[in-house]
Coordinates of C-alpha atoms and ligand atoms in Angstrom, one line a residue:
X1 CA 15.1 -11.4 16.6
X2 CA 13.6 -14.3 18.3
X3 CA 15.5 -17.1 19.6
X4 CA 14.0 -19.3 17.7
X5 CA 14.6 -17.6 14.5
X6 CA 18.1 -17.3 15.6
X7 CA 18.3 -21.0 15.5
X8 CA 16.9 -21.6 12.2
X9 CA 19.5 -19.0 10.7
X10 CA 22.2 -20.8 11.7
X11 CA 21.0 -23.7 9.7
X12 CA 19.7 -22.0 6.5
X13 CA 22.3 -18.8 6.6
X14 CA 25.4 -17.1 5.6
X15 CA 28.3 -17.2 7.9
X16 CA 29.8 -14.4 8.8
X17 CA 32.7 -13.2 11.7
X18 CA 32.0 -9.9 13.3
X19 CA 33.7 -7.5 16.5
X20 CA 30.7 -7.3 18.9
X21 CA 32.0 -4.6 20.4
X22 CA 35.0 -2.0 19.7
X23 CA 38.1 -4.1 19.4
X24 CA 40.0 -2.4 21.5
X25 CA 37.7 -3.7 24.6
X26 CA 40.1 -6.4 25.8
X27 CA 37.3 -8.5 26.2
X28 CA 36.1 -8.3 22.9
X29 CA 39.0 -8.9 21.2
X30 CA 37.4 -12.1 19.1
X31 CA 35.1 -12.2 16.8
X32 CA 32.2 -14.1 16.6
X33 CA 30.2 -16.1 14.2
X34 CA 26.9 -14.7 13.2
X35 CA 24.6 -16.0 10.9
X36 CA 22.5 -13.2 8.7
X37 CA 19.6 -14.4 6.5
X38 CA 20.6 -14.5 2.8
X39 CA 21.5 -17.8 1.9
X40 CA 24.8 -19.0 0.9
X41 CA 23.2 -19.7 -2.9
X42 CA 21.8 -16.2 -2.8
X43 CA 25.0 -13.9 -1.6
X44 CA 27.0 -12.1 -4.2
X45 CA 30.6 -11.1 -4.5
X46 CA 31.0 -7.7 -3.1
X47 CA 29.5 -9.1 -0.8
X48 CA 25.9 -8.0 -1.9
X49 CA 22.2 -9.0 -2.0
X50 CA 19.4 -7.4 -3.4
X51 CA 19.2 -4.7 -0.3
X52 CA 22.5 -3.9 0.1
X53 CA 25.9 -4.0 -1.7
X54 CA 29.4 -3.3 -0.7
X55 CA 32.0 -0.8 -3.0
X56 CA 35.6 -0.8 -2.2
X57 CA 35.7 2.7 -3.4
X58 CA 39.3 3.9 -3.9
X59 CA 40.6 7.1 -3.8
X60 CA 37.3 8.5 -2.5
X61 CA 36.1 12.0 -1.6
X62 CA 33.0 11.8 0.5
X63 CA 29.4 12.6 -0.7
X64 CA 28.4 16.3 -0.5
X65 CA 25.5 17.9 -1.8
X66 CA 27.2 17.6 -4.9
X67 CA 28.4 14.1 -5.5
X68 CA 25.7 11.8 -4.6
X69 CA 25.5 7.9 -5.6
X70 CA 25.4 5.6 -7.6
X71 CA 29.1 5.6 -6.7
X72 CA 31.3 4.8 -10.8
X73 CA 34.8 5.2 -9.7
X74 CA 38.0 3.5 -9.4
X75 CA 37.1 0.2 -6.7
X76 CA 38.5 -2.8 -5.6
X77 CA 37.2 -5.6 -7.0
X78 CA 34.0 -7.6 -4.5
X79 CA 34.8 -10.0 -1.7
X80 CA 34.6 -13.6 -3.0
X81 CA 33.4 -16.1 -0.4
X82 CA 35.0 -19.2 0.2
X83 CA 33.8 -22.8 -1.8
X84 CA 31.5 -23.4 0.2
X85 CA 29.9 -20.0 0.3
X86 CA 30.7 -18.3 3.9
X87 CA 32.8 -15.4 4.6
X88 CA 33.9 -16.4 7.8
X89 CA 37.5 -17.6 6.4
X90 CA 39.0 -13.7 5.7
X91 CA 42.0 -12.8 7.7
X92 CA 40.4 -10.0 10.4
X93 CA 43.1 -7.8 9.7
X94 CA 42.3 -7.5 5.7
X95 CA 40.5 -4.9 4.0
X96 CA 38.2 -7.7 2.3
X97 CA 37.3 -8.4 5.9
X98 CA 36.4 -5.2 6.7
X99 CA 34.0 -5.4 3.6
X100 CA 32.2 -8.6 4.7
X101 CA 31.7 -7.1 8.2
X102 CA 30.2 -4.3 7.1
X103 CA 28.1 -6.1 5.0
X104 CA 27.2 -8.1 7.9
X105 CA 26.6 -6.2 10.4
X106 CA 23.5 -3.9 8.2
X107 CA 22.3 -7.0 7.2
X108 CA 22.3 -8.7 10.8
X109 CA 20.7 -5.5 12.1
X110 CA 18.3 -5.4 9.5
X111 CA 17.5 -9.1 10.4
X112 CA 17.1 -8.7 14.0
X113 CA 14.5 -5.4 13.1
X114 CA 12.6 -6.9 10.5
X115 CA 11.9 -9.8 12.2
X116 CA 10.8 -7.5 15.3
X117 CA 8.6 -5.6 12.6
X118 CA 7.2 -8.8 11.1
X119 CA 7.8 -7.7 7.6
X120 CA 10.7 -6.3 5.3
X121 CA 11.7 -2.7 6.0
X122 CA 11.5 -0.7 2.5
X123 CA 14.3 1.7 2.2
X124 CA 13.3 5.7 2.6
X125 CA 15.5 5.9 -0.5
X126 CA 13.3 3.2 -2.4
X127 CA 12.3 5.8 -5.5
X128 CA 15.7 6.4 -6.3
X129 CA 17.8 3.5 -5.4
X130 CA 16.6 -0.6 -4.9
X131 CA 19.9 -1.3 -2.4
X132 CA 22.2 0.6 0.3
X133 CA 25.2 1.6 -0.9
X134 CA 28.2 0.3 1.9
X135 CA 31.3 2.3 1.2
X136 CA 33.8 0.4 4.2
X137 CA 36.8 2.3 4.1
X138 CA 37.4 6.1 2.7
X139 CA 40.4 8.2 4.0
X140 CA 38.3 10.3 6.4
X141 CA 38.7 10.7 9.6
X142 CA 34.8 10.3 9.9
X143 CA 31.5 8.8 8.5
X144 CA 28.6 9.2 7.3
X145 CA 25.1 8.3 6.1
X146 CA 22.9 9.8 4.3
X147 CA 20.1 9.3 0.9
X148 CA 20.9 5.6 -0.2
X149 CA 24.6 5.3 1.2
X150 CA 26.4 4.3 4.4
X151 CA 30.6 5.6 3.9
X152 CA 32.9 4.9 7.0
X153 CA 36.3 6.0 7.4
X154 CA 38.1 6.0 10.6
X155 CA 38.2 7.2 14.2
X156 CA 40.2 10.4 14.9
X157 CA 43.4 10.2 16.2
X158 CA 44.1 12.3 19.2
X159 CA 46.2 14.9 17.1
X160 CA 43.1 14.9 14.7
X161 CA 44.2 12.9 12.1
X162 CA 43.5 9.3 11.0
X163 CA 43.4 6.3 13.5
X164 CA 44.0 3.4 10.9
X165 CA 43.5 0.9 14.2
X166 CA 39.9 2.1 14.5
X167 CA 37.7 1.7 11.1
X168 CA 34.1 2.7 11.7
X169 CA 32.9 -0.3 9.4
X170 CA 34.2 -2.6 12.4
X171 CA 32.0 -0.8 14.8
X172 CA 28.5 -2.6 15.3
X173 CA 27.5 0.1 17.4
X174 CA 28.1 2.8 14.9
X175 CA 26.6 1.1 12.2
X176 CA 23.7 -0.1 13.6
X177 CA 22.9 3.6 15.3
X178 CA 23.1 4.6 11.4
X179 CA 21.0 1.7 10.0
X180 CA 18.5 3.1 13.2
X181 CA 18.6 5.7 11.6
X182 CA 17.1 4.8 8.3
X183 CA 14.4 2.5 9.3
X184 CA 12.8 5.2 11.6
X185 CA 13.0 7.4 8.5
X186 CA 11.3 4.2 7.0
X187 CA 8.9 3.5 9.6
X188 CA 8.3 7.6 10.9
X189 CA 8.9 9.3 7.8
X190 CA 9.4 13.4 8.4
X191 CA 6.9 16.0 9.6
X192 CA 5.4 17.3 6.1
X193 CA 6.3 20.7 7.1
X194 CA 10.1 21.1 7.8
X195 CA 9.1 23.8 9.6
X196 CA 7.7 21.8 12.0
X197 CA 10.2 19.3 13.1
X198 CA 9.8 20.1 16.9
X199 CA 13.2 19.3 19.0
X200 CA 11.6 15.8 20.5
X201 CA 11.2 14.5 16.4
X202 CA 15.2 14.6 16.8
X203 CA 15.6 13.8 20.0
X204 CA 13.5 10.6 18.9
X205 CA 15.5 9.9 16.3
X206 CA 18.7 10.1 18.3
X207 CA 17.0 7.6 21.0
X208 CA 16.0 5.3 18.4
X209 CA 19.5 5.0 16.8
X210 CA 20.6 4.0 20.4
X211 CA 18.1 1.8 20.6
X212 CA 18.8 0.1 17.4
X213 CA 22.2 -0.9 18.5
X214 CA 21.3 -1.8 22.0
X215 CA 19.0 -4.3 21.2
X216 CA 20.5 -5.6 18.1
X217 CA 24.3 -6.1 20.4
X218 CA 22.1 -8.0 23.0
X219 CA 21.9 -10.6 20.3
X220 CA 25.6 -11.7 21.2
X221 CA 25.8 -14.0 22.8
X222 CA 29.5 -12.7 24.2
X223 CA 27.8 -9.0 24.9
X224 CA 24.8 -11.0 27.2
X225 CA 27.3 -13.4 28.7
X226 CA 29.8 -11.0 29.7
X227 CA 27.2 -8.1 31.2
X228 CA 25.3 -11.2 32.9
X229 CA 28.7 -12.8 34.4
X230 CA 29.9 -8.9 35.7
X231 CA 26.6 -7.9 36.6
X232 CA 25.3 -11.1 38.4
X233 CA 21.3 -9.8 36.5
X234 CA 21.6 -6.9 38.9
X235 CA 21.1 -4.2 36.5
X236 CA 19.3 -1.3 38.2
X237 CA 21.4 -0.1 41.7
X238 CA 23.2 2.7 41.0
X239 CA 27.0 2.3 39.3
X240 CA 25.6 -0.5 36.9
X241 CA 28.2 0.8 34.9
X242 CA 31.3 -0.1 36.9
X243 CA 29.6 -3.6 37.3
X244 CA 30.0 -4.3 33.2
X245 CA 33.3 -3.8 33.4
X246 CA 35.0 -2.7 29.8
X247 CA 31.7 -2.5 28.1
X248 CA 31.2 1.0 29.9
X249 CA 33.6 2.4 27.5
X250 CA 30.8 1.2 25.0
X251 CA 29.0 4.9 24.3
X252 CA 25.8 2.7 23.6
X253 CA 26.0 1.0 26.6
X254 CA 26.7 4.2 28.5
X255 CA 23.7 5.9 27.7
X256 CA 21.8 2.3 28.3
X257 CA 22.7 2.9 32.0
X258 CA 22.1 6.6 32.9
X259 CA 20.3 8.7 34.9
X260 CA 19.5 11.9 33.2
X261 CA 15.8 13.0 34.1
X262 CA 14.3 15.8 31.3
X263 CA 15.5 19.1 33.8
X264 CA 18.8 17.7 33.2
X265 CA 19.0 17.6 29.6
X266 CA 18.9 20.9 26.7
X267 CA 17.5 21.2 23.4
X268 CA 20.2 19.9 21.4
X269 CA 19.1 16.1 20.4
X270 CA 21.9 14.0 21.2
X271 CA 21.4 15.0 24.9
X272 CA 17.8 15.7 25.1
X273 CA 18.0 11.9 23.7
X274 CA 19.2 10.4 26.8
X275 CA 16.1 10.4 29.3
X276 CA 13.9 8.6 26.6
X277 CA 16.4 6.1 25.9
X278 CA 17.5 5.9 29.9
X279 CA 13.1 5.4 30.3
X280 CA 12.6 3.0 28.0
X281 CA 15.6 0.7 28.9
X282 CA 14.5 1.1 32.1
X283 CA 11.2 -0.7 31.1
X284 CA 13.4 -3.7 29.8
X285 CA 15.5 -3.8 32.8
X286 CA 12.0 -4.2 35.3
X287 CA 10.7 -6.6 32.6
X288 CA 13.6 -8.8 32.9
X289 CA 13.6 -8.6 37.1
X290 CA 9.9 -9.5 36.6
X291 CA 10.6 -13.0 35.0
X292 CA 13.9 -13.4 37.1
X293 CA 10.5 -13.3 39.9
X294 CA 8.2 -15.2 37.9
X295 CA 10.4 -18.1 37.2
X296 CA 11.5 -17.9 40.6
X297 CA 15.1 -16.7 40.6
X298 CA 15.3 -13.7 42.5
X299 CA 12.3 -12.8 45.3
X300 CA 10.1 -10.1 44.8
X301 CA 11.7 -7.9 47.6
X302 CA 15.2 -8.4 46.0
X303 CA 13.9 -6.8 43.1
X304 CA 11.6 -3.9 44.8
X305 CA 15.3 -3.3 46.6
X306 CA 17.3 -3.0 43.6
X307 CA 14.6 -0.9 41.7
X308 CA 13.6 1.7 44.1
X309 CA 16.1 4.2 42.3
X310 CA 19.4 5.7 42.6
X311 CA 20.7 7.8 45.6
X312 CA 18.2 5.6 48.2
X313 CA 19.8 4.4 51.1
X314 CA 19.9 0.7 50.0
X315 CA 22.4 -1.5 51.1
X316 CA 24.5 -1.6 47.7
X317 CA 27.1 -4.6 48.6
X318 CA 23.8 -6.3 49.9
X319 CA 22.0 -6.3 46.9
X320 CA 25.1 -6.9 44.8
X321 CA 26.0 -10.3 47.3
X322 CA 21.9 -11.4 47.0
X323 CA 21.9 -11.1 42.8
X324 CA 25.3 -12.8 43.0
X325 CA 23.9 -16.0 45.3
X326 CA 20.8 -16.3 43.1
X327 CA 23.2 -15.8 39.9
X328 CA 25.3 -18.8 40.9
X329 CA 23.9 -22.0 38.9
X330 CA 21.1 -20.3 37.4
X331 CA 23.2 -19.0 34.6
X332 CA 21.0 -20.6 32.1
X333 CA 17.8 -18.9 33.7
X334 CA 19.0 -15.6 33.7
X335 CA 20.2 -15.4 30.4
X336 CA 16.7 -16.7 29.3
X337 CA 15.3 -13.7 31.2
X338 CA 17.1 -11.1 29.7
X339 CA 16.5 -12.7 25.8
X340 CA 13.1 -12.7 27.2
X341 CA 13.1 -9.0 28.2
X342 CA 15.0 -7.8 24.8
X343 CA 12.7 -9.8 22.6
X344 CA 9.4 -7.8 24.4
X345 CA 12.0 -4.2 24.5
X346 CA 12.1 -5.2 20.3
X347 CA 8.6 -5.7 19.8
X348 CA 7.4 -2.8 22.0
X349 CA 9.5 -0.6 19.9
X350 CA 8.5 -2.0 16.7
X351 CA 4.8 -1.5 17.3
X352 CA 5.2 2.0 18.7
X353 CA 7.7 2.8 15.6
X354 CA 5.3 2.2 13.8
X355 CA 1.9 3.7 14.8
X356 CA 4.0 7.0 15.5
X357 CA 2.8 10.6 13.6
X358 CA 6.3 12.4 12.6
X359 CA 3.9 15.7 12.5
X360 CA 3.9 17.4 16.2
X361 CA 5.6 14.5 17.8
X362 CA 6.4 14.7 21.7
X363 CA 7.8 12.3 24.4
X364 CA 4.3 12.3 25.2
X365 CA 2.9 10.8 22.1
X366 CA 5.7 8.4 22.9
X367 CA 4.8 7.3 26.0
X368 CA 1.4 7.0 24.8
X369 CA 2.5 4.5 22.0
X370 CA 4.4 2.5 24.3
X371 CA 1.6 1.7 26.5
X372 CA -1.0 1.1 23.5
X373 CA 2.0 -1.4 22.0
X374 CA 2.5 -2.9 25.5
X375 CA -1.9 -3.7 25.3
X376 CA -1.4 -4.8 22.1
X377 CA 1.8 -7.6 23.2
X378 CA 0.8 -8.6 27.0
X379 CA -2.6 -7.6 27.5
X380 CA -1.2 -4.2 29.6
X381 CA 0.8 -6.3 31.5
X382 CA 3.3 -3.9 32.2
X383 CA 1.5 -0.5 32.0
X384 CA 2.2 0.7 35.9
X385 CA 5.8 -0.1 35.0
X386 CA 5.9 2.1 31.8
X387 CA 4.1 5.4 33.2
X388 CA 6.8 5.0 36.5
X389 CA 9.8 4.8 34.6
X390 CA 8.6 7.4 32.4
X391 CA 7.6 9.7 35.3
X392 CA 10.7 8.9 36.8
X393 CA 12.5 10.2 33.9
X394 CA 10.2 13.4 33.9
X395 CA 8.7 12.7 30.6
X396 CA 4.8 14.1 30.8
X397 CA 2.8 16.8 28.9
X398 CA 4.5 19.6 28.0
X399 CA 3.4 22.8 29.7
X400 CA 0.1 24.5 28.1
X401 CA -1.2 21.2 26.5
X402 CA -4.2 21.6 25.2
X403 CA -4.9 18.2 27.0
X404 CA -4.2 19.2 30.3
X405 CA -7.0 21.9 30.0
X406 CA -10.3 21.2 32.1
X407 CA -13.4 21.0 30.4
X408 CA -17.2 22.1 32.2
X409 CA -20.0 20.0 31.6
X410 CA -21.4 24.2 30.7
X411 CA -18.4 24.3 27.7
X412 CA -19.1 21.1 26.4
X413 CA -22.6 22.5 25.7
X414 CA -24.4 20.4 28.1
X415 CA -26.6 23.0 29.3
X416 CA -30.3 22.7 28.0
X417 CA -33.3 22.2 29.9
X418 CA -33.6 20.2 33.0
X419 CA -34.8 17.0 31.7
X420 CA -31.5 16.4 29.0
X421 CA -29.2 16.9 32.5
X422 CA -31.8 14.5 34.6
X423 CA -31.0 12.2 31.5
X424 CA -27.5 12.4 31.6
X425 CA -27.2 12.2 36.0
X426 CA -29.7 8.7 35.0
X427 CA -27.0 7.4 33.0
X428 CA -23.7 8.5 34.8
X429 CA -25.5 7.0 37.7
X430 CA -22.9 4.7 39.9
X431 CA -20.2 5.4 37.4
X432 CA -18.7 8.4 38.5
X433 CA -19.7 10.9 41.2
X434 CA -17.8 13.9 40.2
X435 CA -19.8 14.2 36.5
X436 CA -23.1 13.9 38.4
X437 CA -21.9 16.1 41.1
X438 CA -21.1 18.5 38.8
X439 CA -24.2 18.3 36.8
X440 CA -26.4 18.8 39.9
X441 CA -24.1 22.3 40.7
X442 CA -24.9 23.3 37.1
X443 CA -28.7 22.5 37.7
X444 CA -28.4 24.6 41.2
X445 CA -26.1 27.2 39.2
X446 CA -28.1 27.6 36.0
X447 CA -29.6 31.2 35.3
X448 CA -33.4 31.7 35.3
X449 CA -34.3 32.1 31.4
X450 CA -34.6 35.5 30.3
X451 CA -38.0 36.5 29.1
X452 CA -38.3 37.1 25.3
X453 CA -38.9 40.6 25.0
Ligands
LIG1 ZN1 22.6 9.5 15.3

């Protein structure tokens, strides 16, 4: 979402209090005040709007393949909002708390997307069901989503039971890997034939979920200030991770800052996940150090030193002391960098989301998207920077693509008489050696004609 949008919420919206991160991160112990789109006039009890409502289901048994919603049993009765129509008054350890958060946080995430889309994102589900069905708290030592619903129970406790201190619903990064999710269902779709669905369609989807919640959680403001004030904006020398502190426990955050290249990754999707998400952050982390240069923060050899990859033989406490020198007083500049460098990350992946095929999808076809959706923002401003991270992470052609496969000026067909080849050497003339070079071996190489007998 756009800054400026952000601003404009916070006169027009619906307050709301929400954990940015897990509450058991000591320094996200607070909540804070976010501001999602529907109006106070507009919100429902529950609470609800017309994309999304909340049931305090009691007594539930999950959805199966058997018990699907609309969900008609026994409920609490909807979160009212105070008189003057927020729901930032509930007591955080209440269940109707719980229910507002969860409402909040789908509907923030969905906020933050759709602005980054430029349009409302319909539902996958939209031919059965008009809203998303938020279930906040079943006994279950799990969640789930699936066609038209979101349920959350708990975290498991270590002897496998129920953790009551951690409910999923109060987990923005759970929540909006889920509502990730749906929208690339939404925006992707599924290869027609399920036959089809090659391992990176998953590994996609997996990425995309991560994505999601990265960028949505880079709208706190407690989330930026805190990796900004650890970090000092030095986010690419290796052991980024120890520098934001707590927020490493984060597993969003974790797989933000890794280093997993495709030989280091399987088939399953959850890990083969990791290198395209690791790429593509990677593109927003240069992006950021490029306006930290532009508007004169850092140098251009600080951020060449802190880029050139992990296991180099920088000088790490170097760096580290250089960011924290150029940190000190700038705070405001910095922070204006990295909204600047999550507000391109967002658009990138909107555009790319949503000019991709689900039918024979690859990293590749990716890779390729990104760079047409980077034309399409900046003019190809940061194409160089896109195909290196990507190569860095190993992400190419897969082996025996049919695009990697030479083509003859003779198998193209461009074989008749002499004059058609003159022709052609005319109009390739000063543009590119090789073609006439290999034109003028073909006119050495050709056959004489047979004779007709
Ligand atoms: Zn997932």
């Amino acid at each position: 979402m756009s800054v400026k949008l952000d601003v404009r919420l916070e006169s027009v919206g619906t307050r709301f209090r929400l954990f940015p991160q897990p509450r058991f991160l000591s320094a996200f112990q607070t909540p804070e005040t976010v501001y999602i789109s529907v109006p106070p006039e507009e919100i429902k009890p529950g609470p609800a709007d017309n994309r999304m409502i909340v049931i305090d289901a009691i007594n539930k048994l999950p959805y199966s393949r058997f018990f699907r919603p609309p969900y008609i049993g026994a409920k609490n009765p909807p979160v009212q909002p105070s008189s003057d129509g927020h729901f930032d008054h509930l007591d955080i350890e209440s269940r109707e708390f719980s229910c507002a958060t969860m409402y909040a946080t789908v509907r923030r995430v969905l906020d933050i997307w759709e602005d980054y889309f430029g349009h409302q994102i319909e539902w996958h589900f939209e031919a059965d069901f008009s809203r998303l069905e938020l279930i906040p708290l079943i006994e279950w030592n799990n969640a789930q989503s699936g066609y038209g619903f979101l349920e959350f129970g708990y975290g498991r406790s270590i002897t496998g039971g129920i953790d009551r201190t951690r409910p999923y619903c109060q987990n923005f990064d759970v929540l909006a890997h889920e509502i990730g999710h749906s929208i690339i269902f939404s925006k992707i779709g599924v290869p027609e034939n399920s036959q089809e669905e090659h391992l990176d369609f998953w590994g996609m989807h997996e990425s995309a979920g991560d994505l999601v919640a990265i960028v949505a959680s880079l709208h706190f403001d407690t989330v930026i200030t805190y990796i900004l004030n650890k970090s000092c904006g030095n986010l690419f020398t290796v052991n980024e991770l120890d520098r934001v502190g707590e927020l490493s426990e984060s597993r969003e955050i974790r797989i933000a800052f890794n280093y997993k290249r495709m030989s280091d990754v399987g088939a399953e999707p959850h890990d083969r996940s990791v290198p395209l998400t690791g790429g593509i952050f990677d593109v927003f982390v240069e992006v950021f150090q490029k306006e930290l240069v532009n508007n004169g923060l850092i140098t251009q050899a600080l951020a060449d030193l802190s880029n050139s990859g992990p296991n180099q033989s920088q000088d790490l406490s170097d760096i580290q002391n250089r960011f924290a020198a150029a940190y000190k007083g700038n705070e405001a500049g910095f922070k204006d960098a990295l909204l600047f460098a999550r507000d391109y990350l967002g658009q990138l992946l909107a555009i790319t989301w949503s000019n991709l095929s689900p039918n024979h999808l690859t990293y590749h076809t990716i890779l390729r998207g990104l760079l047409r959706a980077d034309r399409q923002i900046t003019n190809g401003e940061h194409q160089d920077t896109i195909r290196t991270c990507f190569a860095w992470r190993e992400i190419s052609l897969i082996p025996g693509s049919l695009l990697l496969r030479p083509h003859t000026v003779q198998e193209c067909g461009l074989t008749a008489g002499p004059d058609f080849v003159d022709g052609l050497i005319e109009r390739l003339n000063q543009k590119d050696p090789k073609v006439i070079e290999a034109l003028q071996q073909i006119l050495r190489d050709k056959p004489a004609k047979k004779k007709k007998s």
